[in-house]
Coordinates of N, CA and C in Angstrom, one line a residue:
Chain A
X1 N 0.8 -1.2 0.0 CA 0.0 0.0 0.0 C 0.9 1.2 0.0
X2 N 0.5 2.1 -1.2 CA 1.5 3.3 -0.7 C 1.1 4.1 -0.4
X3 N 1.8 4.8 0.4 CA 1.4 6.0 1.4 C 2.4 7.2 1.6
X4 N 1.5 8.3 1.4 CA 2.3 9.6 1.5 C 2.5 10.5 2.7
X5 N 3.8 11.2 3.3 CA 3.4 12.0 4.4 C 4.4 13.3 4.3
X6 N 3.6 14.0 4.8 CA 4.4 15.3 4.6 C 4.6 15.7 6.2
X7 N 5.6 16.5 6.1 CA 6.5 16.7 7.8 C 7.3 18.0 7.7
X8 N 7.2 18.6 8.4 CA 8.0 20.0 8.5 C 7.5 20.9 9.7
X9 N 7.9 22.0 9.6 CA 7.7 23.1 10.5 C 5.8 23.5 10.0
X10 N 5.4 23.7 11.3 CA 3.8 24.5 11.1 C 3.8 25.8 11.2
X11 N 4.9 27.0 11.3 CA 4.7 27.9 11.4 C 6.2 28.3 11.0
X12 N 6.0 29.5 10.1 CA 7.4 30.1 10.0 C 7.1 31.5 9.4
X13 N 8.6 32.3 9.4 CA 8.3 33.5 9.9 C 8.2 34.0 8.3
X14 N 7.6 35.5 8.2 CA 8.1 35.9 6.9 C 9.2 36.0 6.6
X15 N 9.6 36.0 5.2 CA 10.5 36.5 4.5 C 11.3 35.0 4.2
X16 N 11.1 34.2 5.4 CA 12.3 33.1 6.1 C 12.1 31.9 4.2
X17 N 12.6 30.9 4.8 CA 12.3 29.5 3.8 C 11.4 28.5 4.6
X18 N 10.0 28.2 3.8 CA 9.4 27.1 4.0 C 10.4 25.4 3.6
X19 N 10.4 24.9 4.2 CA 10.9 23.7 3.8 C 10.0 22.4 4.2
X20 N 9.3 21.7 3.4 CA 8.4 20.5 3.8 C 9.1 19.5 2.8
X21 N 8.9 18.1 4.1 CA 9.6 16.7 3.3 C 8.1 15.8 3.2
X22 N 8.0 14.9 2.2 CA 7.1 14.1 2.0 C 7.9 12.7 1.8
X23 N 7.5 12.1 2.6 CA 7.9 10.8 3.1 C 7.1 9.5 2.1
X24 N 7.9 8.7 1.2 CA 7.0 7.9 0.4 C 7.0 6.3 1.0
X25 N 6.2 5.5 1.2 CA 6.2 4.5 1.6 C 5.5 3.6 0.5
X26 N 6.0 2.3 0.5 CA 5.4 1.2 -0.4 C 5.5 1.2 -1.7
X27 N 6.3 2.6 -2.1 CA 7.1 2.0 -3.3 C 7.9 3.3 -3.7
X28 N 9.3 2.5 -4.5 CA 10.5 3.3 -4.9 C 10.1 4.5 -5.2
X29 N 10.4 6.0 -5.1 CA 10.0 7.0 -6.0 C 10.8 6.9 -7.3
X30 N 11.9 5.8 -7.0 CA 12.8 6.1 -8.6 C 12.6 4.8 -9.0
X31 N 11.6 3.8 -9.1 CA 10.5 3.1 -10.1 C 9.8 3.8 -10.3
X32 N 9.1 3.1 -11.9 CA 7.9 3.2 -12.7 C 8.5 4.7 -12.9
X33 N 7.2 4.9 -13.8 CA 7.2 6.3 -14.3 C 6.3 7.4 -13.3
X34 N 6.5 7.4 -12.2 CA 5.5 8.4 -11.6 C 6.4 9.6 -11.6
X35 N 5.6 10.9 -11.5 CA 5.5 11.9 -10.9 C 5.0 12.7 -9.1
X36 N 6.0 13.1 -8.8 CA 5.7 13.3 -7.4 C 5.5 14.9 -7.3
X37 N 4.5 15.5 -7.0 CA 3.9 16.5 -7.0 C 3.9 17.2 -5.4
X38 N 3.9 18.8 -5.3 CA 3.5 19.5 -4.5 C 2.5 20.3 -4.9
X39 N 1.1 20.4 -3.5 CA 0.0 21.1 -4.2 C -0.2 21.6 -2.8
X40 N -0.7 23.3 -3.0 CA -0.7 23.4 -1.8 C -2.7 24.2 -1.7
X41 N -3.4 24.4 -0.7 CA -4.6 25.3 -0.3 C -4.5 25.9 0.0
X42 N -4.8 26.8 0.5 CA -4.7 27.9 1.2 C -6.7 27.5 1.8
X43 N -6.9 28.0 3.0 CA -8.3 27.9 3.8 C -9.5 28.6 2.9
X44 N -10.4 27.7 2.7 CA -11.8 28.2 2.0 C -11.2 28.2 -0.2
X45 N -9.8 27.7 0.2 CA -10.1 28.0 -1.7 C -9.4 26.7 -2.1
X46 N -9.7 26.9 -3.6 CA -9.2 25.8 -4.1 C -7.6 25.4 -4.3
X47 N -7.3 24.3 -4.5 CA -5.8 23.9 -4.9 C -5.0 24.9 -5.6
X48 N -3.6 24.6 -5.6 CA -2.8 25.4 -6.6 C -1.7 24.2 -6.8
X49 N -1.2 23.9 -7.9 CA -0.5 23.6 -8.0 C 0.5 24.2 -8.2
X50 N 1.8 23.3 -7.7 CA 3.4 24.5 -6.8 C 4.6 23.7 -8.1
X51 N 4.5 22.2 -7.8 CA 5.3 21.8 -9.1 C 5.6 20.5 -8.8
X52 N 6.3 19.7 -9.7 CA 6.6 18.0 -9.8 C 8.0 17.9 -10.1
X53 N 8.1 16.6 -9.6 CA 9.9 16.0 -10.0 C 9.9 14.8 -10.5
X54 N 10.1 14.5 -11.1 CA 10.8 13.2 -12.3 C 12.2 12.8 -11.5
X55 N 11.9 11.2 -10.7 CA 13.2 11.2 -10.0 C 14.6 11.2 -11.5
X56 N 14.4 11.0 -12.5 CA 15.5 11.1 -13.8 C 15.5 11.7 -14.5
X57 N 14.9 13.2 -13.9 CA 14.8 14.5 -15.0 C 14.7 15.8 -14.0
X58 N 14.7 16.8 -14.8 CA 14.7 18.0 -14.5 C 12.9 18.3 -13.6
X59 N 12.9 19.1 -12.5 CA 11.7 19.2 -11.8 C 10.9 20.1 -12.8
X60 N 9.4 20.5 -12.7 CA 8.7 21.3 -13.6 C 7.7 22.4 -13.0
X61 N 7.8 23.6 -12.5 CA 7.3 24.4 -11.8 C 6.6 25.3 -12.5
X62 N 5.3 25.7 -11.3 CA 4.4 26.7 -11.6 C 5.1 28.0 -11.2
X63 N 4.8 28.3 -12.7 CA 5.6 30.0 -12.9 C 5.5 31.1 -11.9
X64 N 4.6 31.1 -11.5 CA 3.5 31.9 -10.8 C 4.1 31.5 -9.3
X65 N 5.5 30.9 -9.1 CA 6.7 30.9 -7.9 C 7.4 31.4 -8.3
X66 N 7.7 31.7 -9.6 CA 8.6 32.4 -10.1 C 10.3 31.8 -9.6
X67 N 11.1 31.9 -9.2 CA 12.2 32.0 -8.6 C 12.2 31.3 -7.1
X68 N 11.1 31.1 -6.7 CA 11.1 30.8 -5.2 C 11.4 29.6 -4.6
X69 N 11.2 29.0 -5.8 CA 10.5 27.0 -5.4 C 11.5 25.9 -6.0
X70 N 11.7 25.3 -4.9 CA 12.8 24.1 -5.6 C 12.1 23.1 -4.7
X71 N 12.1 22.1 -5.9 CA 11.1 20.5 -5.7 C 12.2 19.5 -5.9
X72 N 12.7 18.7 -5.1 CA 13.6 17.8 -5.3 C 13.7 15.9 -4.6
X73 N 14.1 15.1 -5.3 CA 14.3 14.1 -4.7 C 15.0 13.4 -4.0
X74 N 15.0 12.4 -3.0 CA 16.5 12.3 -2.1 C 15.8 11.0 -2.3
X75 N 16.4 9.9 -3.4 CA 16.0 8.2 -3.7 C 16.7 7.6 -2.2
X76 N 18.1 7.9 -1.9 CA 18.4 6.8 -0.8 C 17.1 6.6 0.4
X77 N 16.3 8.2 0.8 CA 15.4 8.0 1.8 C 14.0 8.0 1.1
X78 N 13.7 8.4 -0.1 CA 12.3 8.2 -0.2 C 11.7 8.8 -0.2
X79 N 12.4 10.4 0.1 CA 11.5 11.2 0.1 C 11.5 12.0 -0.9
X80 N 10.1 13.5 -1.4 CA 10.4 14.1 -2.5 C 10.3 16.0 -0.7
X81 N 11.1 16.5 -1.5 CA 11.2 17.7 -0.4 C 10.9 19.4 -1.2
X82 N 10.6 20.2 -0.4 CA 9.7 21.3 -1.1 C 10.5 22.2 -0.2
X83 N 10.7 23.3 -1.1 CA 11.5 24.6 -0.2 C 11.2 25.8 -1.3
X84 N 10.1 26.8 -0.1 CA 9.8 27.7 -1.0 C 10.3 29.0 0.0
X85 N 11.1 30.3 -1.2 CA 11.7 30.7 0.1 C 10.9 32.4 -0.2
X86 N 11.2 33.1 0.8 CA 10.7 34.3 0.6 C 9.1 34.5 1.0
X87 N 8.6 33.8 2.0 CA 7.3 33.3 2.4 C 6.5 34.8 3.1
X88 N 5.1 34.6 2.6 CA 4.6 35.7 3.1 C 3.2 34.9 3.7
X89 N 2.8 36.2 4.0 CA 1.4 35.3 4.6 C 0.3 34.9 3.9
X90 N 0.2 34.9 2.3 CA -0.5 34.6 1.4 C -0.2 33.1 0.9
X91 N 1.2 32.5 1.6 CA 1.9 31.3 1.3 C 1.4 30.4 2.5
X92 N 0.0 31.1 3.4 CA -0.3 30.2 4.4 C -1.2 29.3 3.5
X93 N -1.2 27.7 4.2 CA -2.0 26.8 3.1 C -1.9 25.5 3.8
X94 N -3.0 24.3 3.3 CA -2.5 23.5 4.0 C -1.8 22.7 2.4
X95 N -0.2 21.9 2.7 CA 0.6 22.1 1.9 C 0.6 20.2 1.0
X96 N 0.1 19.8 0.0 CA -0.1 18.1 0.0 C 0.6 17.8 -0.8
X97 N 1.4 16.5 -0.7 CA 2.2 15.9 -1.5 C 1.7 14.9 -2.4
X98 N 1.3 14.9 -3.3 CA 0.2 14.0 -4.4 C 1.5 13.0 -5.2
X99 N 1.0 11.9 -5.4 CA 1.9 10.9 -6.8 C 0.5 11.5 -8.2
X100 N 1.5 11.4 -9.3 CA 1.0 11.8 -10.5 C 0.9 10.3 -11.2
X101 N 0.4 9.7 -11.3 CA -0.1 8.4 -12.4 C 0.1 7.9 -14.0
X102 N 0.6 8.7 -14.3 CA 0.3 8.6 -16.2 C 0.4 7.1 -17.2
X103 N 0.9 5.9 -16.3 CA 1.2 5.0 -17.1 C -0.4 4.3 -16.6
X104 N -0.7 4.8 -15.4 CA -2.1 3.7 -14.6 C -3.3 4.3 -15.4
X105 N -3.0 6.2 -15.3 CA -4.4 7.0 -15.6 C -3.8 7.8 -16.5
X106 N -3.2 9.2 -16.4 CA -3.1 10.1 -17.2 C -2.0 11.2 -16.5
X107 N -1.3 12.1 -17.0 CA -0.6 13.3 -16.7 C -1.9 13.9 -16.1
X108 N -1.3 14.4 -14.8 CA -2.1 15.6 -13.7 C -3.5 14.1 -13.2
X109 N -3.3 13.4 -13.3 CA -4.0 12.8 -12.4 C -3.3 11.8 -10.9
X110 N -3.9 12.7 -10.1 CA -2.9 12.5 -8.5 C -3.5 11.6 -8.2
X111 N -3.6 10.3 -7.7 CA -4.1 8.9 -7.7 C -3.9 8.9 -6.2
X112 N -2.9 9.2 -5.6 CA -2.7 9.2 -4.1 C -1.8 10.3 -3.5
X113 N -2.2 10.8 -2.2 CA -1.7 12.2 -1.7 C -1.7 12.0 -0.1
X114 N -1.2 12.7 0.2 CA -0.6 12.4 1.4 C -1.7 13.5 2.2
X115 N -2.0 13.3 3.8 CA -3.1 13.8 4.5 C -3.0 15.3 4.3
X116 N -2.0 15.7 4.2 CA -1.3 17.6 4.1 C -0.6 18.0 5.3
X117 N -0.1 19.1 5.8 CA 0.3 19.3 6.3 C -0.3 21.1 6.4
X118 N -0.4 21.8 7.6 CA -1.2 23.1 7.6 C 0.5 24.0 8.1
X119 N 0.5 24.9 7.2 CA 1.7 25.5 7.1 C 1.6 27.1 7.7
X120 N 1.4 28.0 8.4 CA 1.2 29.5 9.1 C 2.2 29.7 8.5
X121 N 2.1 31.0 8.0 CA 3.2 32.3 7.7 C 2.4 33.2 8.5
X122 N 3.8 33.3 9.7 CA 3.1 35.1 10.4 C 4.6 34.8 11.3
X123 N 5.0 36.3 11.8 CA 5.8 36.2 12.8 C 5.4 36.1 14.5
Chain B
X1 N -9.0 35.1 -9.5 CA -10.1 34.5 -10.7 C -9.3 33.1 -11.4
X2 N -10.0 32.0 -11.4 CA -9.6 30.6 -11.8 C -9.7 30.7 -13.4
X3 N -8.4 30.5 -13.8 CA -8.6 29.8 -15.9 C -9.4 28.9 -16.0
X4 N -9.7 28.1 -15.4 CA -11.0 27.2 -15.4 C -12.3 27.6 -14.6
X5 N -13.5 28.0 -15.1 CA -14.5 28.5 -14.6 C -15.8 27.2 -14.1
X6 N -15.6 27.2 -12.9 CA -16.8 26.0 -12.6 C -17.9 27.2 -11.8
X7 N -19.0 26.6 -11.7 CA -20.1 27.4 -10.6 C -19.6 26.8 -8.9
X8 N -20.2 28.4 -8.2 CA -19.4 27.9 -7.0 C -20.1 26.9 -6.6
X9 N -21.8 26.6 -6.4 CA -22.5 25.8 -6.2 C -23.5 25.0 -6.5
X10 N -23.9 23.5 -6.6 CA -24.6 23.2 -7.3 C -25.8 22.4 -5.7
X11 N -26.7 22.0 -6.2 CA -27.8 21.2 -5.2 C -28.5 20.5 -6.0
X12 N -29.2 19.2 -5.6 CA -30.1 18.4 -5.7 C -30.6 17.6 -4.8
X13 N -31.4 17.1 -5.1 CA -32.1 16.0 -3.7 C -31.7 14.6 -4.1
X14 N -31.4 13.8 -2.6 CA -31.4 12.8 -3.1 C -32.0 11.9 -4.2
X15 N -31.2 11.1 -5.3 CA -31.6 10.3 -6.1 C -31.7 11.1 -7.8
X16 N -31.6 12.2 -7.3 CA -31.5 12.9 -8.6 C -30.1 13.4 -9.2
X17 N -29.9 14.1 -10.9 CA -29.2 14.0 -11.4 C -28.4 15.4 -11.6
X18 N -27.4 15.7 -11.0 CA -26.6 16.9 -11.1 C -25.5 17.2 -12.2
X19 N -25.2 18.0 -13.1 CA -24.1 18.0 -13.2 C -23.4 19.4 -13.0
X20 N -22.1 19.4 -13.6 CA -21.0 20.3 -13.2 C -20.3 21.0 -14.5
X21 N -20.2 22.1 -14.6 CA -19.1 22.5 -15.7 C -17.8 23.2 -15.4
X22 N -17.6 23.3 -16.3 CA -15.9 23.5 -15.9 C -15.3 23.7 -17.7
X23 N -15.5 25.3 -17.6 CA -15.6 26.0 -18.5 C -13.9 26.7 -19.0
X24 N -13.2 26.6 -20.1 CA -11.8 26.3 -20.2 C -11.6 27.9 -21.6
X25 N -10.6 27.4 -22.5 CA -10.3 28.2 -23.2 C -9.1 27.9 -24.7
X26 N -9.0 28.2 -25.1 CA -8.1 27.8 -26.0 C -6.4 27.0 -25.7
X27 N -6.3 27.7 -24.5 CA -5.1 27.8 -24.1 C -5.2 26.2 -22.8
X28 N -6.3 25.9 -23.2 CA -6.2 24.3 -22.2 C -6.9 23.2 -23.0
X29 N -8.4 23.4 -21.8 CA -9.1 22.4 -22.6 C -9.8 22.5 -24.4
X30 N -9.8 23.8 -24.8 CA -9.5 23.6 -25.9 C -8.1 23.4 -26.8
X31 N -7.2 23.5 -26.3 CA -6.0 22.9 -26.6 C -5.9 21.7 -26.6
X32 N -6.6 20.8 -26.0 CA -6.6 19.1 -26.1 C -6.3 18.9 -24.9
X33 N -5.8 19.3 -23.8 CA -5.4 18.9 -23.0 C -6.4 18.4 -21.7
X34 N -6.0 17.1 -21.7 CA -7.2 16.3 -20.7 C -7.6 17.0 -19.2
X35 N -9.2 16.4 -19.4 CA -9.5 17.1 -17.7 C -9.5 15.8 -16.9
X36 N -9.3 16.2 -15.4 CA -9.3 14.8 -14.7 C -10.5 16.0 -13.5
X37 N -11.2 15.2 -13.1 CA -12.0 16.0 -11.8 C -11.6 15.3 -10.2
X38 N -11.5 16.0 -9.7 CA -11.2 15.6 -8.3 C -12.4 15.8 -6.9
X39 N -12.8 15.0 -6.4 CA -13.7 15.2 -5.3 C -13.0 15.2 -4.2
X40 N -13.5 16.2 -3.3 CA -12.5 16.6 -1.8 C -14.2 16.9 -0.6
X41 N -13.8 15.8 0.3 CA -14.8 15.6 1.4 C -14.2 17.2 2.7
X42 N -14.8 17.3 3.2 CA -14.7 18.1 4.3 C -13.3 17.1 5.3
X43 N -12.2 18.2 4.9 CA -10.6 18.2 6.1 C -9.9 17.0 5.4
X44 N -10.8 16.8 4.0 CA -9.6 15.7 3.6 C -8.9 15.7 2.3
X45 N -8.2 15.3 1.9 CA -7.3 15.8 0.6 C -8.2 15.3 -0.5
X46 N -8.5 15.6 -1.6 CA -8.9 15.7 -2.8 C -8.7 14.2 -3.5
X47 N -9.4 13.7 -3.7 CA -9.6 12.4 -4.7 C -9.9 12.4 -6.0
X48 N -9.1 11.6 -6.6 CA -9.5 11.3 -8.0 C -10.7 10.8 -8.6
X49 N -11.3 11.6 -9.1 CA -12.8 10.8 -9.1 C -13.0 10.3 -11.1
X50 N -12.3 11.1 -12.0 CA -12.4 11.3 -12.8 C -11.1 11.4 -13.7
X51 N -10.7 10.5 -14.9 CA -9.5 11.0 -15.4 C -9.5 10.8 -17.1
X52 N -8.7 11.6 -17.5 CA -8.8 11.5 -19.1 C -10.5 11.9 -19.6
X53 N -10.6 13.0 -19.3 CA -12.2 13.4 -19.5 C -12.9 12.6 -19.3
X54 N -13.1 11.5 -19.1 CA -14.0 10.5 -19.2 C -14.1 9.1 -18.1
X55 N -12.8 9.1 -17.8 CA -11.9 7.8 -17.5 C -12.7 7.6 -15.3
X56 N -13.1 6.4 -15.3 CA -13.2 6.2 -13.5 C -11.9 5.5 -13.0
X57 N -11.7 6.0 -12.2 CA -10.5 5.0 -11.6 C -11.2 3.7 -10.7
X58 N -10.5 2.8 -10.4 CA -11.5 1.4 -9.6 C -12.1 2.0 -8.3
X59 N -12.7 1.6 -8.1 CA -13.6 1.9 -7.0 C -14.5 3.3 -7.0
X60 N -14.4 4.0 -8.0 CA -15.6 5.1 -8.2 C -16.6 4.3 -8.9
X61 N -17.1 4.6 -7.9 CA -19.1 4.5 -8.7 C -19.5 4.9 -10.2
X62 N -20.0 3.9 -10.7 CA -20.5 4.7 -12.2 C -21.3 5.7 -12.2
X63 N -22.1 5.9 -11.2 CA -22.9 7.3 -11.1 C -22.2 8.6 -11.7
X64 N -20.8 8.3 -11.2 CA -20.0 9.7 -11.9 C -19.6 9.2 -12.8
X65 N -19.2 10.6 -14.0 CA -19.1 10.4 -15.2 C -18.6 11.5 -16.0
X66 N -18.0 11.4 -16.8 CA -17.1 12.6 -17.4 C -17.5 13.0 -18.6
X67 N -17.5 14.1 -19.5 CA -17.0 14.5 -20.8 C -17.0 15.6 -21.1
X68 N -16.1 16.0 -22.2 CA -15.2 16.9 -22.6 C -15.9 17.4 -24.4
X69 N -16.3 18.5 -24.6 CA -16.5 18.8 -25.6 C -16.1 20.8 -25.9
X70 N -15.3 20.8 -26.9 CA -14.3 22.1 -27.0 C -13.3 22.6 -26.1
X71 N -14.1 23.6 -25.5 CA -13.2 24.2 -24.4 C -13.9 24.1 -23.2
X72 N -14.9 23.2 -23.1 CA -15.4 23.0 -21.1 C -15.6 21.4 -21.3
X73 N -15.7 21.0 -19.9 CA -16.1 19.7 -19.7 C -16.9 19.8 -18.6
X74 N -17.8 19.0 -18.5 CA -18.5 18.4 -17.7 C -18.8 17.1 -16.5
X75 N -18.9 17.3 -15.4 CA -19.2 16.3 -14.6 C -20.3 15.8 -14.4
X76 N -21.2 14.7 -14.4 CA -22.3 14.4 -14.1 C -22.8 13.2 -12.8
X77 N -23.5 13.7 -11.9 CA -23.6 12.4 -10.9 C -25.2 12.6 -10.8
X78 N -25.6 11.1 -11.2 CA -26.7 10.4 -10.9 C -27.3 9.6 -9.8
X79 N -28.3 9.0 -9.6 CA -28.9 8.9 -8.3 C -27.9 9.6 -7.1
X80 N -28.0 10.8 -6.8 CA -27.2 11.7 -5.5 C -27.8 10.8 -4.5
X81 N -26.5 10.7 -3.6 CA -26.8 10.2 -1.7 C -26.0 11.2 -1.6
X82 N -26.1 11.1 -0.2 CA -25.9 12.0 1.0 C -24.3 12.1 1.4
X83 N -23.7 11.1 0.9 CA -22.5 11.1 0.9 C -21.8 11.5 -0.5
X84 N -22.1 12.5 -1.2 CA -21.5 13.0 -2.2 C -21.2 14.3 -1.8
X85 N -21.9 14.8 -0.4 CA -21.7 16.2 -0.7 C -20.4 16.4 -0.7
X86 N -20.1 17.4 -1.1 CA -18.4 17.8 -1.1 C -17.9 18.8 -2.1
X87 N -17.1 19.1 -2.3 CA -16.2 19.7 -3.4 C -15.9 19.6 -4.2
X88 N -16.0 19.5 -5.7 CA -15.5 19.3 -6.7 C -14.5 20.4 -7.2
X89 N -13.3 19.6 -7.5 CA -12.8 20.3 -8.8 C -12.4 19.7 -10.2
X90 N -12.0 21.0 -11.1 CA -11.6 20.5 -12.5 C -10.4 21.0 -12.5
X91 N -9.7 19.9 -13.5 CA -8.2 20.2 -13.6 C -7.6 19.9 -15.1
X92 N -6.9 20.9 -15.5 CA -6.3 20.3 -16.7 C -4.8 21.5 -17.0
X93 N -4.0 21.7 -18.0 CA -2.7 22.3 -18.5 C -3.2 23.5 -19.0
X94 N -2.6 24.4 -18.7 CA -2.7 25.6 -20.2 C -1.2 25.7 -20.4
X95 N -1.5 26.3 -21.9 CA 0.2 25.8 -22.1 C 0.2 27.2 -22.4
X96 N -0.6 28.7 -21.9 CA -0.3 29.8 -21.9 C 0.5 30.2 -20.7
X97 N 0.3 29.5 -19.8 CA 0.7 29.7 -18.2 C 1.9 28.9 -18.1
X98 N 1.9 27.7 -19.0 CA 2.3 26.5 -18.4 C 2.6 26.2 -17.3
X99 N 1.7 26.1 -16.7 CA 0.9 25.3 -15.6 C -0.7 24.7 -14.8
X100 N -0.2 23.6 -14.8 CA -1.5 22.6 -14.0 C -2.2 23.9 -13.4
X101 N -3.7 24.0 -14.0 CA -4.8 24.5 -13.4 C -6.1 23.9 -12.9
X102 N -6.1 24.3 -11.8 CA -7.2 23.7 -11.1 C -8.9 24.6 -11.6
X103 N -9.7 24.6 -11.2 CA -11.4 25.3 -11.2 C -11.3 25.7 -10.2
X104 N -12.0 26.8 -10.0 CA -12.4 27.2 -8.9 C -13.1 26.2 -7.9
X105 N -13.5 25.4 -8.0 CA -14.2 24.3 -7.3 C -16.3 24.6 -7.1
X106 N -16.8 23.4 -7.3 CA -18.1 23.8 -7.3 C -18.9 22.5 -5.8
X107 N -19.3 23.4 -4.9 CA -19.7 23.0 -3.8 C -21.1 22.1 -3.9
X108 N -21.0 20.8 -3.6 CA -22.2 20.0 -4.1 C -23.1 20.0 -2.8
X109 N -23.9 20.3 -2.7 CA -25.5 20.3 -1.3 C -26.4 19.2 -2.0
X110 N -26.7 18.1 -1.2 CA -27.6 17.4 -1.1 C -28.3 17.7 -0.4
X111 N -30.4 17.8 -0.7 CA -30.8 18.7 -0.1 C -31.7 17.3 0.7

């Protein structure tokens, strides 16, 4: 069964670096062809997608981070990790680590996601 | 304001037939690029309910159901229980932004 979990700090300050790790269980992130995705909410609205990593390729980000966002994988532990820097209070959200599917379903279909994690920006 | 336009709310009564749009543009789902819809319960992360405009993944109910025609697609759920209410969203690429866009999401009330 695989299973996703995201882990980090719940509160951090402006300006500082968000950094959240998503912990993957029950299978390699560097098998099959999956995509490992960060998507984050913010309270009362809908998703946004932040960006994905290809453990054998270059990661692929929403522009609209501009400069801020690095998505990366660490295969020895399993996890994929998210570091968004220059955080304001508009970057509060609760923050989810989704697997992307394309050989089971399709590109941008998240099949399995981790519970989230609720992330404060304020000092 | 969302590149993909869904209604914030939709309602029906048990057993009856709702659907949902999710209204796009050249620069997505008229572009070709597939919608997948996601259903999200109250405090819990979003599920795949829908993929490849059309496509169920195992264990969704046939009641829901997909399709795609130009630049919007559509969600449709038949005989509604009480356990549908929730959240929908639509999701697909614009290759103006290039990036994954979600819908604004459309709030389902069973009444």
């Amino acid at each position: 069964q695989v299973q996703l979990q995201e882990s980090g700090p719940g509160l951090v300050k402006p300006s500082q670096t968000l950094s959240l790790t998503c912990t993957v269980s029950g299978v390699s992130i560097s098998s099959g062809s999956y995509y490992w995705n960060w998507i984050r909410q913010p309270a009362g609205k809908g998703p946004e997608w932040i960006g994905r990593v290809y453990t054998s390729g270059n990661p692929n980000y929403n522009p609209s981070f501009k400069s801020r966002v690095t998505i990366s994988a660490d295969t020895s532990n399993n996890q994929i990790s998210l570091k968004l820097s220059s955080v304001a209070a508009a970057d509060t959200a609760v923050y989810y680590c989704a697997r992307e599917n394309p050989p089971n379903y399709a590109f941008r279909a998240y099949d399995i996601w981790g519970q989230g994690t609720v992330v404060t920006v304020s000092s | 304001q969302s590149v993909l336009t869904q209604p914030p709310s939709v309602s029906g009564a048990p057993g009856q037939r709702v659907t949902i749009s999710c209204i796009g543009s050249s620069s997505n789902i008229g572009a070709g690029y597939d919608v997948n819809w996601y259903q999200q319960l109250p405090g819990t992360a979003p599920k795949l309910l829908i993929y490849a405009n059309s496509n169920r993944p195992s264990g969704v109910p046939d009641r829901f159901s997909g399709s795609k025609s130009g630049t919007s697609a559509s969600l449709a759920i038949t005989g509604l229980q009480a356990e549908d209410e929730a959240d929908y969203y639509c999701l697909s690429y614009d290759s103006s932004l290039s990036a994954v866009v979600f819908g604004g999401g459309t709030k389902l009330t069973v009444l």
